[in-house]
Amino acid sequence: MGNTRPDSNVMLRMTDIRKSFSGNEVLKGIDIEVRKGELLAIIGPSGSGKSTLLRCVNMLETIDDGSISIEGEFLADKGVYATGDKARRILGCTGMVFQQFNLFPHMTVMENLLEAPMQVKGMKRKEIQPLAEELLAKVGLSDRADYYPSQLSGGQQQRVAIARALAMKPDIMLFDEPTSALDPELTGEVLKTMRELAEEHMTMVVVTHEMAFAREAASKVIFMADGNIVEQGKPEEFFEHPREERTKAFLRNML
Amino acid sequence: MENLLHTVVLMLEGTQVTLEIFFITLLLALPIGLLASLARLSRFRPLSLLMEFYIWLMRGTPLMLQLLFVYFALPMIGVMLPDIAAALLAFTLNYAAYFAEIFRAGIQSIPKGQYEAAKTLGMTYPTTMRRIILPQVIRIVLPPVSNETINLVKDTSLIYILAMNDLLRVARTIVQREFDMTPFVVAAVFYLAMTFILTWLFKKLEAHYGKYET
Ligand SMILES: Nc1ncnc2c1ncn2[C@@H]1O[C@H](COP(=O)(O)OP(=O)(O)OP(=O)(O)O)[C@@H](O)[C@H]1O
Ligand SMILES: [Mg+2]
């Protein structure tokens, strides 16, 4: 467990992750490994622990036991978290996109993008503005730089949220059901942005109910239920030939 | 007309005392109220319980009683304060408690996702509060803070009981001496003018902070 060989291609490794909420064990010893440039899709029924697992990666929740390493550095080693600068440096490698966007409503789109680089990295506005503009162009919202989040559609807001996370230049992006709060006709534009990111070899972990997206874009799919990984595999074999009964039942329900 | 001018000049001194109490109380009670609200929300139980007690005490007893207490009781235990300081102490403690409750409600109405987004972007707690939470809180608390501020204008007249020469006491002195009701009218006009200016100012502030919608 702790003596994992440093493998320079592994971006995120979680080993034997355990987590309880007041006695209720919601993660029962999860192992995952995400290599650089991979897109890991996590699927599973409601309450299976997908969000909790993702939120443990960036310390929005804390694990009870297990180890988490990002780019070979231990964020948590056998249940004990790194602290101070080390923790901050490791967490700085991660970016997160939420189901509810969580944009800063009192700031314009551009200000949302500039805020963290300026406040956290101490960059000057003119140092970060070019990247911010480039990211807005990438998510197709150059013409919305001066809008407030409330003036945008949900799909546009989520694309801004992706750009905002990217402005911190993370090495791994975490997505928690990024399209679940969107009207069906708006999910496409967000998934397209995510596909483009994947094509640029951004390492991504995506919790999603979008089976078509998982099938096409993922390098690997994990199916979770009741705090366990029930089955995992490459998307083709996972979706074409699921082995476990629970997986089959879940996939039948999703179609 | 000359008589009116004379009255107004006499009342200027009282106006000054009233304005002093108003502005200094506001200047002290707002930041103290903010700190008290953060302490009230602190996860350190003793601190938050202490603040809860302080707020309960200040909101649960009349401001008049608090004024009398500071004015008469403190000297008995050997704490001598100049009149104006005693009045300011009572007003500040009282208003800070009300502001603390307003700020607490404002802070708690900000969705948890705002803190989480700030955290995942690497922001520290102080940065998150200063840049993300408080600017949104200001917009929410402006209307209730505006209400309290206008209450304060009128509450300043309570120092009347401390035999300090505020606007109201000066007015009454003149009324009793000259059997002329004009000073009361002048006082009313003064309070109304203050309230009018404050209402206007807060409307401006609300417009400024309300540029965005949530
Ligand atoms: N802060 C919390 N306190 C207590 N229990 C929690 C907390 N967060 C999650 N849980 C519980 O942990 C379990 C897993 O929740 P989690 O949100 O990780 O599931 P999920 O797989 O993301 O579900 P969904 O698809 O509905 O988002 C659930 O039973 C949930 O009630
Ligand atoms: Mg979830």
GROMACS .gro file of C-alpha atoms in nm, chain A residues 21 123 220 237:
model
    4
   21PHE     CA    1  -2.035   0.961   0.824
  123MET     CA    2  -0.032   3.715  -1.022
  220LYS     CA    3  -1.180   0.357  -1.798
  237GLU     CA    4  -1.601  -0.423  -2.265
   0.00000   0.00000   0.00000
